[in-house]
Coordinates of C-alpha atoms in Angstrom, one line a residue:
M18 CA 0.0 0.0 0.1
K19 CA 1.7 3.2 -1.2
T20 CA 0.2 6.8 -1.6
A21 CA 0.7 9.7 0.7
D22 CA -2.8 10.8 -0.4
N23 CA -4.3 8.4 2.3
R24 CA -2.7 9.7 5.1
V25 CA -4.5 11.5 7.9
R26 CA -2.6 13.9 10.2
S27 CA -5.3 16.1 11.9
G28 CA -7.4 15.6 14.8
T29 CA -7.6 15.9 18.7
R30 CA -9.5 14.3 21.2
T31 CA -9.0 13.6 25.1
N32 CA -8.1 10.0 25.4
K33 CA -11.0 7.9 27.1
N34 CA -10.6 5.1 29.8
W35 CA -10.8 1.5 27.9
I36 CA -13.2 -0.3 29.8
A37 CA -14.2 -3.5 27.4
V38 CA -15.3 -7.0 28.0
V39 CA -14.1 -9.6 25.2
L40 CA -17.6 -11.3 24.6
V41 CA -16.3 -11.9 20.6
A42 CA -15.4 -15.6 21.5
L43 CA -19.1 -16.3 21.7
L44 CA -19.7 -15.7 18.5
I45 CA -17.7 -18.3 17.2
G46 CA -20.5 -21.1 17.1
C47 CA -18.6 -23.7 18.7
T48 CA -21.6 -25.8 19.7
S49 CA -21.3 -27.6 16.5
Q50 CA -17.7 -28.7 17.0
P51 CA -16.0 -31.5 18.6
R52 CA -14.2 -30.3 21.9
D53 CA -11.7 -32.7 23.5
D54 CA -7.7 -32.8 24.6
L55 CA -5.5 -32.3 21.6
E56 CA -2.1 -33.3 21.9
L57 CA 0.3 -31.0 19.6
S58 CA 3.9 -31.7 18.9
R59 CA 6.1 -28.7 19.5
E60 CA 8.7 -30.0 17.3
A61 CA 6.3 -30.7 14.2
Y62 CA 4.7 -27.1 15.0
R63 CA 8.3 -25.4 14.9
D64 CA 8.3 -26.6 11.3
K65 CA 4.8 -25.3 10.5
L66 CA 5.7 -22.1 12.0
Q67 CA 9.0 -21.4 9.8
G68 CA 6.4 -22.6 6.6
F69 CA 4.3 -19.8 7.8
W70 CA 7.1 -17.0 7.7
L71 CA 8.7 -18.5 4.6
G72 CA 5.0 -18.8 2.9
Q73 CA 4.0 -15.5 3.7
S74 CA 7.5 -14.1 2.5
I75 CA 7.3 -16.0 -0.9
A76 CA 3.7 -14.6 -1.3
N77 CA 4.2 -11.0 0.0
W78 CA 7.0 -10.4 -2.5
T79 CA 5.1 -12.3 -5.3
G80 CA 2.2 -10.3 -5.0
L81 CA 4.1 -7.0 -4.6
V82 CA 4.9 -7.2 -8.3
T83 CA 1.3 -6.7 -9.1
E84 CA 0.0 -4.5 -5.9
M85 CA -2.2 -1.9 -7.2
D86 CA -1.9 -2.5 -10.9
K87 CA -5.4 -3.4 -11.2
I88 CA -8.4 -2.0 -9.3
G89 CA -11.3 -1.3 -11.5
G90 CA -12.8 1.4 -13.3
E91 CA -11.6 3.3 -16.5
G92 CA -8.7 2.8 -18.2
P93 CA -5.7 0.0 -18.1
H94 CA -5.7 0.0 -14.2
G95 CA -9.5 -1.5 -14.7
E96 CA -8.4 -4.2 -17.2
F97 CA -7.9 -7.1 -14.9
Y98 CA -5.6 -9.6 -15.1
T99 CA -6.4 -13.3 -15.8
R100 CA -4.9 -16.8 -15.5
E101 CA -3.2 -16.2 -18.9
D102 CA -1.3 -13.2 -17.5
W103 CA 0.9 -15.2 -15.1
G104 CA 4.3 -15.5 -16.7
A105 CA 3.6 -12.5 -19.0
P106 CA 5.2 -8.9 -18.4
D107 CA 4.0 -6.9 -15.1
Q108 CA 2.2 -3.8 -16.1
P109 CA 2.5 -0.2 -14.3
S110 CA 0.8 0.3 -10.8
I111 CA -1.6 3.2 -10.1
W112 CA 1.3 5.0 -8.7
G113 CA 3.8 3.3 -11.1
K114 CA 4.3 6.4 -13.6
G115 CA 4.3 4.0 -16.7
V116 CA 6.9 1.8 -15.2
P117 CA 6.4 -1.9 -14.4
S118 CA 7.6 -3.5 -10.8
E119 CA 11.2 -3.3 -10.3
L120 CA 10.8 -6.9 -8.5
S121 CA 10.3 -8.5 -11.8
A122 CA 9.8 -7.7 -15.2
T123 CA 7.2 -10.5 -15.5
I124 CA 4.2 -11.5 -13.1
D125 CA 6.2 -14.6 -11.5
W126 CA 7.3 -15.8 -8.5
V127 CA 9.8 -13.7 -6.3
L128 CA 11.9 -16.4 -4.4
K129 CA 15.4 -15.8 -2.2
P130 CA 17.9 -18.7 -2.4
P131 CA 20.1 -19.5 0.5
G132 CA 22.6 -16.8 1.6
D133 CA 19.9 -13.9 0.4
T134 CA 17.3 -12.4 2.8
W135 CA 13.6 -11.6 2.8
G136 CA 12.9 -8.1 3.3
A137 CA 10.3 -7.3 5.7
D138 CA 7.1 -5.2 4.6
D139 CA 3.9 -4.2 6.0
D140 CA 2.6 -7.7 6.0
T141 CA 5.1 -9.0 8.2
D142 CA 6.7 -6.5 10.1
I143 CA 3.9 -5.7 12.4
E144 CA 3.4 -9.3 13.2
Y145 CA 7.1 -9.8 14.3
I146 CA 6.5 -6.9 16.4
Y147 CA 3.8 -8.1 18.3
Q148 CA 5.5 -11.6 18.6
H149 CA 8.8 -9.8 19.9
L150 CA 6.6 -8.0 22.2
M151 CA 4.9 -10.8 24.0
F152 CA 7.9 -12.7 24.2
T153 CA 10.0 -9.8 25.7
Q154 CA 7.1 -8.6 28.0
E155 CA 6.4 -12.3 28.9
T156 CA 2.9 -12.0 28.1
S157 CA 0.1 -13.8 26.5
I158 CA -2.1 -10.6 26.1
L159 CA -0.5 -7.3 25.0
T160 CA -1.7 -4.0 26.8
A161 CA -2.4 -0.7 25.1
E162 CA 0.5 0.7 26.8
Q163 CA 2.6 -2.2 25.8
I164 CA 1.2 -1.5 21.9
R165 CA 1.8 1.9 22.1
D166 CA 5.5 1.5 23.5
G167 CA 6.1 -1.3 20.9
W168 CA 5.1 0.9 17.9
M169 CA 6.9 4.0 19.1
R170 CA 10.2 1.9 19.5
H171 CA 10.2 0.0 16.6
I172 CA 7.9 2.0 14.1
Y173 CA 9.7 5.3 12.2
A174 CA 7.9 8.6 12.0
D175 CA 8.2 10.8 8.9
E176 CA 10.3 13.0 11.0
D177 CA 13.2 10.5 11.5
T178 CA 12.7 7.7 8.9
P179 CA 16.1 7.0 6.8
F180 CA 13.7 5.8 3.7
T181 CA 12.4 7.6 1.2
D182 CA 10.0 6.7 -1.4
H183 CA 10.4 7.1 -5.6
D184 CA 9.4 10.6 -5.2
G185 CA 12.2 11.2 -2.5
K186 CA 9.6 12.0 0.2
P187 CA 10.1 10.3 3.7
E188 CA 8.7 6.9 3.9
N189 CA 7.9 5.0 7.2
Y190 CA 6.2 2.0 5.6
L191 CA 2.6 2.9 7.4
W192 CA -0.4 3.8 5.5
V193 CA -4.2 4.6 5.8
S194 CA -5.6 3.2 9.6
N195 CA -1.7 2.1 10.6
Q196 CA -0.5 5.8 10.2
R197 CA -3.6 7.2 11.7
A198 CA -3.3 5.0 15.0
F199 CA 0.3 5.9 15.1
D200 CA -0.2 9.3 14.9
L201 CA -2.6 9.5 17.6
M202 CA -0.2 7.6 19.8
K203 CA 2.8 9.5 19.3
N204 CA 1.4 13.0 19.0
E205 CA -2.4 12.9 21.1
G206 CA -1.5 10.7 23.6
V207 CA -4.4 8.1 22.5
L208 CA -4.1 4.6 23.2
P209 CA -5.8 1.5 21.8
P210 CA -8.7 0.9 21.1
Q211 CA -9.5 4.7 20.9
T212 CA -7.0 4.8 18.1
S213 CA -9.7 3.1 15.9
D214 CA -12.5 5.6 17.2
P215 CA -14.3 6.3 13.8
E216 CA -14.2 9.7 15.0
L217 CA -10.5 10.1 15.7
N218 CA -9.3 7.7 12.8
P219 CA -11.7 8.0 9.6
E220 CA -9.4 5.0 8.2
V221 CA -10.7 2.2 10.5
D222 CA -12.6 0.4 7.7
M223 CA -9.2 0.0 5.4
I224 CA -7.0 -3.1 5.2
D225 CA -4.6 -2.6 7.9
A226 CA -5.7 -4.9 10.7
Q227 CA -6.4 -7.8 8.6
L228 CA -2.6 -7.9 7.5
T229 CA -1.0 -7.6 11.1
T230 CA -2.7 -10.2 13.2
E231 CA -3.1 -13.4 11.6
I232 CA -0.3 -14.9 13.4
F233 CA -2.3 -14.5 17.0
G234 CA -4.3 -17.3 15.6
L235 CA -1.2 -19.6 15.8
F236 CA -0.4 -18.5 19.2
A237 CA -3.8 -20.3 20.4
P238 CA -3.5 -23.4 18.5
A239 CA -7.2 -25.3 18.1
R240 CA -8.6 -22.4 20.5
P241 CA -10.1 -19.5 18.6
D242 CA -11.6 -18.4 21.8
V243 CA -8.6 -17.9 22.9
A244 CA -6.8 -16.5 19.9
L245 CA -10.0 -13.9 19.5
E246 CA -9.0 -12.6 23.1
M247 CA -5.1 -12.3 22.5
A248 CA -6.1 -10.3 19.2
Y249 CA -8.9 -8.1 20.2
L250 CA -6.7 -5.3 21.0
P251 CA -4.2 -5.1 18.2
I252 CA -6.8 -5.6 15.8
R253 CA -8.9 -2.5 17.5
T254 CA -5.9 -0.6 17.3
T255 CA -6.6 0.1 13.5
A256 CA -9.8 -1.4 12.7
R257 CA -13.5 -1.6 14.0
D258 CA -16.5 -3.3 12.8
N259 CA -16.7 -5.1 9.6
A260 CA -12.4 -4.4 9.0
A261 CA -12.4 -5.9 12.7
W262 CA -14.5 -8.7 11.7
A263 CA -12.4 -9.5 8.9
A264 CA -9.1 -9.6 10.5
E265 CA -10.9 -12.0 12.8
F266 CA -11.8 -14.3 10.2
Y267 CA -8.3 -14.5 9.4
V268 CA -7.4 -14.8 13.1
V269 CA -9.7 -18.1 13.7
M270 CA -8.7 -19.7 10.3
H271 CA -5.2 -19.8 11.6
S272 CA -5.9 -21.0 14.9
L273 CA -8.2 -24.0 13.4
A274 CA -5.1 -24.6 11.0
A275 CA -3.5 -26.5 14.1
A276 CA -6.6 -28.9 14.3
V277 CA -7.4 -30.1 10.7
D278 CA -7.5 -33.7 9.9
P279 CA -4.2 -34.8 8.3
D280 CA -5.9 -37.6 6.5
V281 CA -8.1 -35.2 4.4
S282 CA -7.1 -33.1 1.3
R283 CA -6.1 -29.9 1.8
K284 CA -9.0 -28.7 -0.2
E285 CA -11.2 -30.2 2.7
Q286 CA -9.1 -28.6 5.4
V287 CA -9.4 -25.3 4.1
R288 CA -13.2 -25.9 3.5
W289 CA -13.3 -27.1 7.2
M290 CA -11.4 -23.8 8.2
S291 CA -13.3 -21.4 6.3
S292 CA -16.7 -22.7 7.0
R293 CA -16.1 -22.5 10.8
A294 CA -14.7 -19.2 10.5
R295 CA -17.9 -17.8 9.0
E296 CA -19.6 -18.8 11.9
H297 CA -17.9 -16.2 13.7
L298 CA -19.1 -13.2 11.2
P299 CA -22.4 -11.5 12.2
E300 CA -25.3 -12.2 9.8
D301 CA -25.9 -8.5 8.9
S302 CA -22.3 -7.8 7.8
Y303 CA -21.3 -7.3 4.7
V304 CA -18.1 -9.4 5.3
A305 CA -20.6 -12.3 5.9
K306 CA -22.3 -11.4 2.7
M307 CA -19.2 -11.3 0.7
Y308 CA -18.3 -14.8 1.9
D309 CA -21.3 -15.9 0.7
F310 CA -21.6 -14.4 -2.5
V311 CA -17.9 -15.9 -3.6
Q312 CA -18.9 -19.0 -2.0
S313 CA -22.0 -19.2 -4.2
R314 CA -19.9 -18.3 -7.4
Y315 CA -17.7 -20.9 -6.8
L316 CA -20.1 -23.7 -6.2
A317 CA -22.0 -22.4 -9.6
G318 CA -18.7 -23.5 -11.3
V319 CA -17.8 -20.0 -12.4
P320 CA -14.3 -19.3 -13.4
W321 CA -12.4 -17.2 -11.0
E322 CA -12.0 -14.5 -13.3
Q323 CA -15.8 -14.4 -13.7
A324 CA -16.3 -14.1 -9.8
R325 CA -13.6 -11.6 -9.7
D326 CA -15.5 -9.5 -12.2
E327 CA -18.6 -9.9 -10.3
V328 CA -17.2 -9.3 -7.1
Y329 CA -15.9 -5.6 -8.7
Q330 CA -19.4 -5.1 -10.3
R331 CA -21.4 -5.8 -6.9
Y332 CA -19.5 -4.1 -4.7
Q333 CA -17.4 -1.5 -6.1
V334 CA -19.9 -0.3 -8.6
E335 CA -23.2 -1.3 -7.2
Q336 CA -22.6 -1.0 -3.8
H337 CA -24.6 -4.4 -2.6
D338 CA -24.6 -5.5 0.8
G339 CA -24.1 -2.1 2.5
Y340 CA -20.6 -1.9 1.4
D341 CA -20.7 2.1 0.5
V342 CA -17.1 2.8 0.1
S343 CA -17.6 3.9 -3.8
S344 CA -19.6 6.5 -2.8
R345 CA -16.9 8.3 -0.4
G346 CA -14.8 9.9 -3.2
L347 CA -11.7 8.1 -1.8
Y348 CA -8.3 7.9 -3.5
C349 CA -8.5 4.9 -5.9
N350 CA -12.1 4.3 -4.8
G351 CA -10.9 2.8 -1.9
C352 CA -8.5 0.1 -3.2
F353 CA -7.1 0.0 0.0
A354 CA -10.4 -1.2 2.2
S355 CA -10.7 -3.7 4.1
G356 CA -14.2 -5.0 2.5
I357 CA -13.0 -5.3 -1.3
N358 CA -9.6 -6.9 -0.4
F359 CA -11.6 -9.2 1.9
V360 CA -13.7 -10.5 -0.7
A361 CA -10.8 -10.7 -3.3
S362 CA -9.1 -12.8 -0.6
L363 CA -12.0 -15.1 -0.6
V364 CA -11.7 -15.7 -4.4
S365 CA -8.3 -17.1 -4.2
L366 CA -9.4 -19.2 -0.9
F367 CA -12.1 -20.9 -2.8
Y368 CA -10.7 -21.6 -6.2
G369 CA -7.0 -22.1 -5.0
E370 CA -8.7 -25.1 -2.9
G371 CA -5.6 -25.3 -0.3
D372 CA -2.8 -25.4 -3.2
F373 CA -0.2 -23.3 -2.2
Q374 CA 1.1 -22.0 -5.5
E375 CA -2.6 -21.9 -7.5
T376 CA -3.8 -19.8 -4.1
V377 CA -0.9 -17.6 -4.3
R378 CA -1.2 -17.3 -8.1
I379 CA -4.9 -16.3 -8.2
A380 CA -4.3 -14.0 -5.4
V381 CA -1.6 -12.1 -7.2
L382 CA -3.6 -11.8 -10.4
A383 CA -6.8 -11.0 -8.8
G384 CA -6.3 -7.4 -8.3
W385 CA -6.4 -4.3 -5.7
D386 CA -3.7 -4.7 -3.1
S387 CA -2.8 -8.1 -4.2
D388 CA 0.1 -8.7 -2.1
N389 CA -2.0 -8.9 1.2
P390 CA -4.5 -11.5 0.4
A391 CA -1.1 -13.3 -1.2
A392 CA 0.8 -13.0 2.0
T393 CA -2.4 -13.9 4.3
W394 CA -3.1 -17.4 2.3
G395 CA 0.6 -17.9 1.8
G396 CA 1.0 -17.8 5.5
L397 CA -1.9 -20.0 6.5
L398 CA -0.9 -22.8 3.6
G399 CA 2.7 -22.5 4.6
F400 CA 1.8 -23.6 8.0
L401 CA -0.2 -26.4 6.7
Y402 CA 2.4 -27.2 4.5
G403 CA 5.4 -26.8 6.7
K404 CA 8.7 -25.4 5.8
A405 CA 10.0 -28.5 4.3
G406 CA 6.9 -28.8 2.3
I407 CA 6.9 -25.6 0.7
E408 CA 10.4 -26.3 -0.2
G409 CA 9.2 -29.9 -1.7
E410 CA 6.5 -28.0 -3.6
F411 CA 8.6 -25.9 -5.5
G412 CA 11.5 -28.2 -5.4
L413 CA 14.0 -25.7 -3.8
E414 CA 15.3 -24.9 -0.8
F415 CA 14.9 -21.0 0.2
S416 CA 17.0 -18.6 2.4
D417 CA 15.6 -18.6 6.2
R418 CA 17.3 -15.0 6.8
F419 CA 14.8 -12.2 7.4
D420 CA 15.5 -8.5 7.7
I421 CA 13.1 -6.8 10.0
H422 CA 15.2 -3.6 9.7
R423 CA 13.9 -3.3 6.1
T424 CA 11.0 -1.2 7.4
R425 CA 11.2 -1.2 11.5
R426 CA 14.0 -0.3 13.7
D427 CA 16.1 -1.0 17.1
F428 CA 15.9 -5.2 16.9
P429 CA 18.9 -7.2 17.9
N430 CA 21.6 -8.5 15.5
G431 CA 21.2 -5.3 13.5
G432 CA 17.2 -6.5 12.4
I433 CA 18.7 -9.9 10.9
D434 CA 16.6 -13.1 12.2
T435 CA 16.0 -16.3 11.0
F436 CA 12.7 -18.7 10.4
G437 CA 14.0 -21.0 12.7
N438 CA 14.8 -18.4 15.4
M439 CA 11.3 -16.8 15.1
A440 CA 9.9 -20.1 15.1
D441 CA 11.5 -20.6 18.8
T442 CA 10.1 -17.6 19.7
G443 CA 6.4 -18.4 18.8
L444 CA 6.8 -21.5 20.5
A445 CA 8.2 -19.8 23.7
I446 CA 4.9 -17.8 23.2
I447 CA 2.5 -20.7 22.7
D448 CA 4.3 -22.4 25.7
R449 CA 2.8 -19.6 28.0
T450 CA -0.7 -19.5 26.3
V451 CA -1.0 -23.1 26.9
T452 CA -0.4 -23.0 30.3
E453 CA -2.0 -19.5 31.4
L454 CA -4.6 -18.6 29.0
M455 CA -6.1 -22.5 28.2
G456 CA -5.3 -24.2 31.4
G457 CA -3.4 -27.1 29.5
E458 CA -0.2 -28.4 30.1
I459 CA 3.2 -29.2 28.5
N460 CA 4.8 -32.9 28.3
S461 CA 8.2 -32.5 28.7
Q462 CA 8.6 -36.2 28.2
S463 CA 6.9 -36.6 24.7
G464 CA 7.2 -32.7 23.8
Q465 CA 3.6 -32.1 23.5
W466 CA 1.1 -29.6 24.3
V467 CA -2.0 -30.9 25.8
I468 CA -4.6 -28.3 24.8
P469 CA -7.9 -28.5 26.5
E470 CA -11.0 -27.9 24.8
A471 CA -9.8 -27.8 21.4
V472 CA -11.9 -27.4 18.3
T473 CA -11.1 -30.4 16.1
M474 CA -12.0 -31.7 12.8
G475 CA -14.6 -34.1 13.6
A476 CA -16.2 -36.8 11.6
A477 CA -19.3 -34.6 10.2
D478 CA -16.6 -32.3 8.9
A479 CA -14.9 -34.8 6.9
P480 CA -15.4 -35.4 3.1

């Protein structure tokens, strides 16, 4: 997401006291889901966490090639890509000034071999910050003050960033709601969740929360109720209502990824996770109706390109189901909005059918802020496949080095980390979550977590 036009810098409001009772987990609809103790191997989960970071990085950087190339409307940016464009020349983005992506001349995989380094982006860096904060603060649930202090320490302001954009302007790698929340914390003393008060932050229905909080689902394996409790405040640092529910949909899916039946197909695993996450969405919300619409087109057997085109017509042109972003006269017709990117992500989710490469290819070609849905599903499927599975899928070995200082600051080792170390950090967080929030235990002899009241894939859910 790149444009200074979307930044909002003004507004003053006295900070309010936060009094919130977290009831969101009650919406999960777990009554139809089997619940029992679940034993999970920490070592196997470690490979899956590495797969999450690797899959997310592959998909993120591949998606950046087509980010904001196609957003609908008049002119070349309204001529959406199709499957025939994979491997074809990349076309300029809305801010590309007629120049294709510098990452790749063609729409194809962006991969890093051993010895190279994956750079952070806004799809990975805030999640990295939250993981670091939970580990160093030894907590399972971040407070408003911890979120503020972490943002202030690790995120540059425009005034002190060493980075510039293509026009030579300061670049701190924050946009829309993230930028506004940062400004409120830094300049006005406002704390989450008031940073997503629509009167203070008019960007709360933008995409930010749904690309920065998926990881909380992985911190609470097979317990979406606990995952939602952990993610509640980080999500509401930047989002409310439909944008928050979209983010929670992703969190629930990531939590349930630990509980799939390994003996069924990836297609059935993803079908189960998504249908359970759909139960969390309020029936009168536009995100729920978006899910139902895309699912109906998938079940009707229309090609994914047709489903995507119908999504554009239904939501950006005709503004059905209460989605009215187009009527607000926003830059690029609200191409950074949570809703249009959420529904675009559902196209790749359904039509990708759990296949890593196919899902990411569709996400990359679907349009709008394409690196974001690609990164979300790349991370989720990367977790399901594991690091070894992703490398096997491509028949290649990839770099496991990660540079958080590409976008953020003040981390150990000059910002260079590895997916293995990042997975170990995640395991330590889950150890605490299992014992403190779930009332579970760690079996030191078998190296397994024992997770009580786990939501698992039952016989009724199997194909």
